[in-house]
Amino acid sequence: AQRVTQPEKLLSVFKGAPVELKCNYSYSGSPELFWYVQYSRQRLQLLLRHISRESIKGFTADLNKGETSFHLKKPFAQEEDSAMYYCALRHGGATNKLIFGTGTLLAVQP
Amino acid sequence: NAGVTQTPKFRILKIGQSMTLQCTQDMNHNYMYWYRQDPGMGLKLIYYSVGAGITDKGEVPNGYNVSRSTTEDFPLRLELAAPSQTSVYFCASSYTRVADTQYFGPGTRLTVL
């Protein structure tokens, strides 16, 4: 079955510390993965997707098929990074359905 | 562009009441989705639509109905509200099906008492 697992509900770090938000997936085909973010009082929005191999706001995520992981990383956390982060897997087929993980709340302390 | 808009922002229903959650997008997107988010859980897909006149069930469709008479609008109907439907509901849209960005509305917080 297709599934996305985010093992941490809360990740608390100090400003300037490295951040790694974990995401593991279960999918039988070739996965397409995303990270969405929800800042306080804002709507859910796309942060990055693995096919773009981009860095957004200093965040990167590498797809590791061997470990079935798509962890989100940033070398130096900023207070404005505090938000809820969701990993999502695109469901195959003729639609663009997404399967979401349960989310990780990142709290960056000053 | 306003993007994806949802109304109402909050609503309290009694058991057995019905209501419609409105969703409108002004980006001319073909694909639209309804998700629900329960506390401590990820978003789960209720229904989706790939274009006007075409809808299909997602993971958790029971207790809901949808229609898509226009490209812009995708209302979600609750016929007989139950406490299990207490949740935050998000509408989203995307232009294509190929790993495209989904744009989300601000959400509707529904409580059924």
Tab-separated table of C-alpha atoms in Angstrom:
chain	number	residue	atom	x	y	z
A	1	ALA	CA	0.000	0.000	0.000
A	2	GLN	CA	1.116	3.538	-0.662
A	3	ARG	CA	2.045	5.316	2.510
A	4	VAL	CA	4.034	8.296	3.764
A	5	THR	CA	5.547	8.235	7.248
A	6	GLN	CA	6.837	11.219	9.147
A	7	PRO	CA	8.046	9.768	12.451
A	8	GLU	CA	8.449	13.047	14.328
A	9	LYS	CA	5.440	15.096	15.382
A	10	LEU	CA	7.655	17.850	16.745
A	11	LEU	CA	11.226	18.866	16.032
A	12	SER	CA	12.689	21.640	18.159
A	13	VAL	CA	16.063	23.169	17.279
A	14	PHE	CA	17.962	26.348	18.045
A	15	LYS	CA	18.521	29.061	15.485
A	16	GLY	CA	21.581	28.273	13.393
A	17	ALA	CA	21.427	24.537	14.050
A	18	PRO	CA	21.012	22.035	11.200
A	19	VAL	CA	17.564	20.657	10.514
A	20	GLU	CA	16.492	17.306	9.124
A	21	LEU	CA	12.817	16.460	8.829
A	22	LYS	CA	12.363	12.784	8.118
A	23	CYS	CA	10.058	11.296	5.532
A	24	ASN	CA	9.819	7.666	4.459
A	25	TYR	CA	7.496	6.333	1.817
A	26	SER	CA	6.074	3.069	0.588
A	27	TYR	CA	5.332	2.901	-3.121
A	28	SER	CA	5.674	0.169	-5.690
A	29	GLY	CA	6.369	2.338	-8.721
A	30	SER	CA	8.593	5.299	-9.427
A	31	PRO	CA	7.730	7.823	-6.718
A	32	GLU	CA	7.119	11.523	-7.078
A	33	LEU	CA	7.555	13.309	-3.780
A	34	PHE	CA	6.870	16.758	-2.432
A	35	TRP	CA	7.292	18.832	0.682
A	36	TYR	CA	4.452	21.184	1.593
A	37	VAL	CA	4.673	23.772	4.370
A	38	GLN	CA	2.088	25.610	6.429
A	39	TYR	CA	3.255	28.710	8.276
A	40	SER	CA	1.176	30.055	11.133
A	41	ARG	CA	-2.084	31.574	9.908
A	42	GLN	CA	-1.232	30.802	6.275
A	43	ARG	CA	-2.459	28.198	3.880
A	44	LEU	CA	-0.638	25.046	2.921
A	45	GLN	CA	1.818	25.677	0.079
A	46	LEU	CA	4.372	23.761	-1.929
A	47	LEU	CA	7.936	24.048	-0.652
A	48	LEU	CA	9.741	21.812	-3.102
A	49	ARG	CA	9.441	18.704	-5.231
A	50	HIS	CA	12.076	16.114	-5.913
A	51	ILE	CA	11.851	16.238	-9.699
A	52	SER	CA	12.954	19.872	-9.677
A	53	ARG	CA	16.050	19.142	-7.588
A	54	GLU	CA	15.812	22.682	-6.300
A	55	SER	CA	16.680	24.505	-3.114
A	56	ILE	CA	13.951	26.682	-1.689
A	57	LYS	CA	14.570	28.972	1.293
A	58	GLY	CA	17.753	26.997	1.916
A	59	PHE	CA	15.931	23.666	2.122
A	60	THR	CA	16.869	20.663	0.024
A	61	ALA	CA	15.522	17.142	-0.164
A	62	ASP	CA	17.095	14.170	-1.885
A	63	LEU	CA	15.171	11.123	-2.951
A	64	ASN	CA	16.879	7.967	-1.720
A	65	LYS	CA	15.189	5.023	-3.392
A	66	GLY	CA	17.297	2.479	-1.554
A	67	GLU	CA	16.140	3.771	1.824
A	68	THR	CA	12.745	4.917	0.473
A	69	SER	CA	13.321	8.295	2.056
A	70	PHE	CA	12.892	11.944	1.119
A	71	HIS	CA	14.252	13.815	4.111
A	72	LEU	CA	14.117	17.626	4.178
A	73	LYS	CA	17.320	19.350	5.228
A	74	LYS	CA	18.597	22.808	5.963
A	75	PRO	CA	22.103	23.519	7.259
A	76	PHE	CA	21.220	26.545	9.415
A	77	ALA	CA	17.703	26.942	10.772
A	78	GLN	CA	16.068	30.351	11.001
A	79	GLU	CA	13.225	31.385	13.294
A	80	GLU	CA	11.028	32.052	10.272
A	81	ASP	CA	11.335	28.371	9.327
A	82	SER	CA	9.031	27.494	12.208
A	83	ALA	CA	6.016	25.844	10.592
A	84	MET	CA	4.237	22.579	9.968
A	85	TYR	CA	5.893	20.491	7.260
A	86	TYR	CA	4.136	17.747	5.306
A	87	CYS	CA	5.739	15.189	3.061
A	88	ALA	CA	3.506	14.013	0.206
A	89	LEU	CA	3.621	11.250	-2.379
A	90	ARG	CA	1.887	11.568	-5.712
A	91	HIS	CA	-0.507	8.715	-6.291
A	92	GLY	CA	-0.027	7.141	-9.687
A	93	GLY	CA	-2.634	7.085	-12.407
A	94	ALA	CA	-4.662	9.655	-14.280
A	95	THR	CA	-4.949	12.166	-11.485
A	96	ASN	CA	-2.688	14.281	-9.340
A	97	LYS	CA	-3.830	12.834	-6.027
A	98	LEU	CA	-1.455	13.240	-3.120
A	99	ILE	CA	-0.909	11.011	-0.114
A	100	PHE	CA	0.208	13.073	2.858
A	101	GLY	CA	2.216	12.213	5.915
A	102	THR	CA	0.993	13.297	9.338
A	103	GLY	CA	3.301	16.295	9.400
A	104	THR	CA	6.149	17.525	11.575
A	105	LEU	CA	6.009	20.758	13.506
A	106	LEU	CA	9.366	22.491	13.316
A	107	ALA	CA	9.999	24.932	16.140
A	108	VAL	CA	13.138	27.046	15.834
A	109	GLN	CA	14.125	28.578	19.154
A	110	PRO	CA	16.019	31.902	19.287
B	1	ASN	CA	-5.914	36.271	-8.641
B	2	ALA	CA	-7.586	35.273	-5.405
B	3	GLY	CA	-6.417	31.689	-5.876
B	4	VAL	CA	-8.520	29.132	-4.027
B	5	THR	CA	-11.188	30.519	-1.745
B	6	GLN	CA	-13.310	28.624	0.753
B	7	THR	CA	-16.394	29.581	2.704
B	8	PRO	CA	-17.258	29.516	5.520
B	9	LYS	CA	-14.104	29.692	7.650
B	10	PHE	CA	-15.812	28.186	10.682
B	11	ARG	CA	-19.059	26.360	11.259
B	12	ILE	CA	-20.742	24.486	14.079
B	13	LEU	CA	-23.394	21.940	13.130
B	14	LYS	CA	-25.743	19.799	15.127
B	15	ILE	CA	-25.881	16.082	14.465
B	16	GLY	CA	-28.105	15.374	11.486
B	17	GLN	CA	-27.888	18.837	9.964
B	18	SER	CA	-26.618	19.347	6.453
B	19	MET	CA	-24.407	21.977	4.896
B	20	THR	CA	-22.345	22.793	1.836
B	21	LEU	CA	-18.726	23.863	1.970
B	22	GLN	CA	-17.954	26.165	-0.915
B	23	CYS	CA	-14.724	26.150	-2.915
B	24	THR	CA	-13.872	28.414	-5.842
B	25	GLN	CA	-10.688	28.872	-7.829
B	26	ASP	CA	-9.923	31.551	-10.396
B	27	MET	CA	-6.818	29.984	-11.946
B	28	ASN	CA	-8.666	27.963	-14.607
B	29	HIS	CA	-7.393	24.736	-13.066
B	30	ASN	CA	-8.840	21.485	-14.305
B	31	TYR	CA	-8.160	19.446	-11.187
B	32	MET	CA	-9.785	20.105	-7.838
B	33	TYR	CA	-9.653	18.209	-4.545
B	34	TRP	CA	-11.260	18.066	-1.141
B	35	TYR	CA	-9.206	16.932	1.852
B	36	ARG	CA	-9.977	16.606	5.511
B	37	GLN	CA	-7.437	16.926	8.279
B	38	ASP	CA	-8.130	15.422	11.664
B	39	PRO	CA	-5.995	16.383	14.678
B	40	GLY	CA	-2.572	14.758	14.540
B	41	MET	CA	-3.284	13.217	11.166
B	42	GLY	CA	-2.273	13.983	7.635
B	43	LEU	CA	-4.641	15.241	4.995
B	44	LYS	CA	-6.922	12.590	3.568
B	45	LEU	CA	-8.567	12.905	0.180
B	46	ILE	CA	-12.364	12.921	0.225
B	47	TYR	CA	-13.267	13.555	-3.425
B	48	TYR	CA	-11.568	14.919	-6.477
B	49	SER	CA	-12.480	16.178	-9.922
B	50	VAL	CA	-10.501	16.177	-13.148
B	51	GLY	CA	-12.783	18.624	-14.907
B	52	ALA	CA	-16.285	20.022	-15.064
B	53	GLY	CA	-18.846	17.236	-14.860
B	54	ILE	CA	-16.337	14.624	-13.669
B	55	THR	CA	-15.879	13.630	-10.039
B	56	ASP	CA	-14.534	10.583	-8.243
B	57	LYS	CA	-14.081	9.244	-4.753
B	58	GLY	CA	-10.925	9.566	-2.737
B	59	GLU	CA	-9.895	7.684	0.416
B	60	VAL	CA	-12.700	8.805	2.736
B	61	PRO	CA	-15.836	9.676	0.699
B	62	ASN	CA	-18.522	8.274	3.013
B	63	GLY	CA	-20.925	10.911	4.266
B	64	TYR	CA	-20.025	13.440	1.566
B	65	ASN	CA	-21.103	14.389	-1.920
B	66	VAL	CA	-19.628	16.700	-4.521
B	67	SER	CA	-20.530	18.248	-7.830
B	68	ARG	CA	-18.542	20.091	-10.476
B	69	SER	CA	-20.848	22.008	-12.768
B	70	THR	CA	-18.235	24.637	-13.649
B	71	THR	CA	-14.441	24.732	-13.824
B	72	GLU	CA	-14.322	27.262	-10.998
B	73	ASP	CA	-16.543	25.701	-8.339
B	74	PHE	CA	-16.304	22.434	-6.431
B	75	PRO	CA	-18.740	22.381	-3.484
B	76	LEU	CA	-18.671	19.648	-0.836
B	77	ARG	CA	-21.978	18.567	0.659
B	78	LEU	CA	-22.519	16.972	4.059
B	79	GLU	CA	-26.009	15.500	4.180
B	80	LEU	CA	-26.359	14.160	7.742
B	81	ALA	CA	-23.605	15.605	9.869
B	82	ALA	CA	-21.982	13.272	12.395
B	83	PRO	CA	-19.411	13.990	15.132
B	84	SER	CA	-16.874	11.951	13.126
B	85	GLN	CA	-16.978	14.682	10.489
B	86	THR	CA	-15.529	17.228	12.882
B	87	SER	CA	-12.384	18.247	11.055
B	88	VAL	CA	-10.639	20.934	9.055
B	89	TYR	CA	-11.534	20.774	5.385
B	90	PHE	CA	-9.183	21.941	2.664
B	91	CYS	CA	-9.952	22.487	-0.977
B	92	ALA	CA	-7.111	22.445	-3.517
B	93	SER	CA	-6.633	22.755	-7.243
B	94	SER	CA	-3.971	22.030	-9.827
B	95	TYR	CA	-3.596	22.771	-13.507
B	96	THR	CA	-2.481	19.406	-14.801
B	97	ARG	CA	-2.130	15.911	-13.482
B	98	VAL	CA	1.586	15.557	-14.009
B	99	ALA	CA	3.122	16.146	-10.582
B	100	ASP	CA	1.784	19.670	-10.641
B	101	THR	CA	1.669	21.973	-7.656
B	102	GLN	CA	-1.556	21.845	-5.716
B	103	TYR	CA	-2.821	25.224	-4.518
B	104	PHE	CA	-4.732	25.120	-1.274
B	105	GLY	CA	-7.530	27.160	0.162
B	106	PRO	CA	-7.390	28.494	3.725
B	107	GLY	CA	-9.563	25.740	5.133
B	108	THR	CA	-12.947	25.426	6.842
B	109	ARG	CA	-13.037	24.341	10.477
B	110	LEU	CA	-16.177	22.292	11.075
B	111	THR	CA	-17.425	21.088	14.440
B	112	VAL	CA	-20.360	18.701	14.729
B	113	LEU	CA	-21.974	18.536	18.160
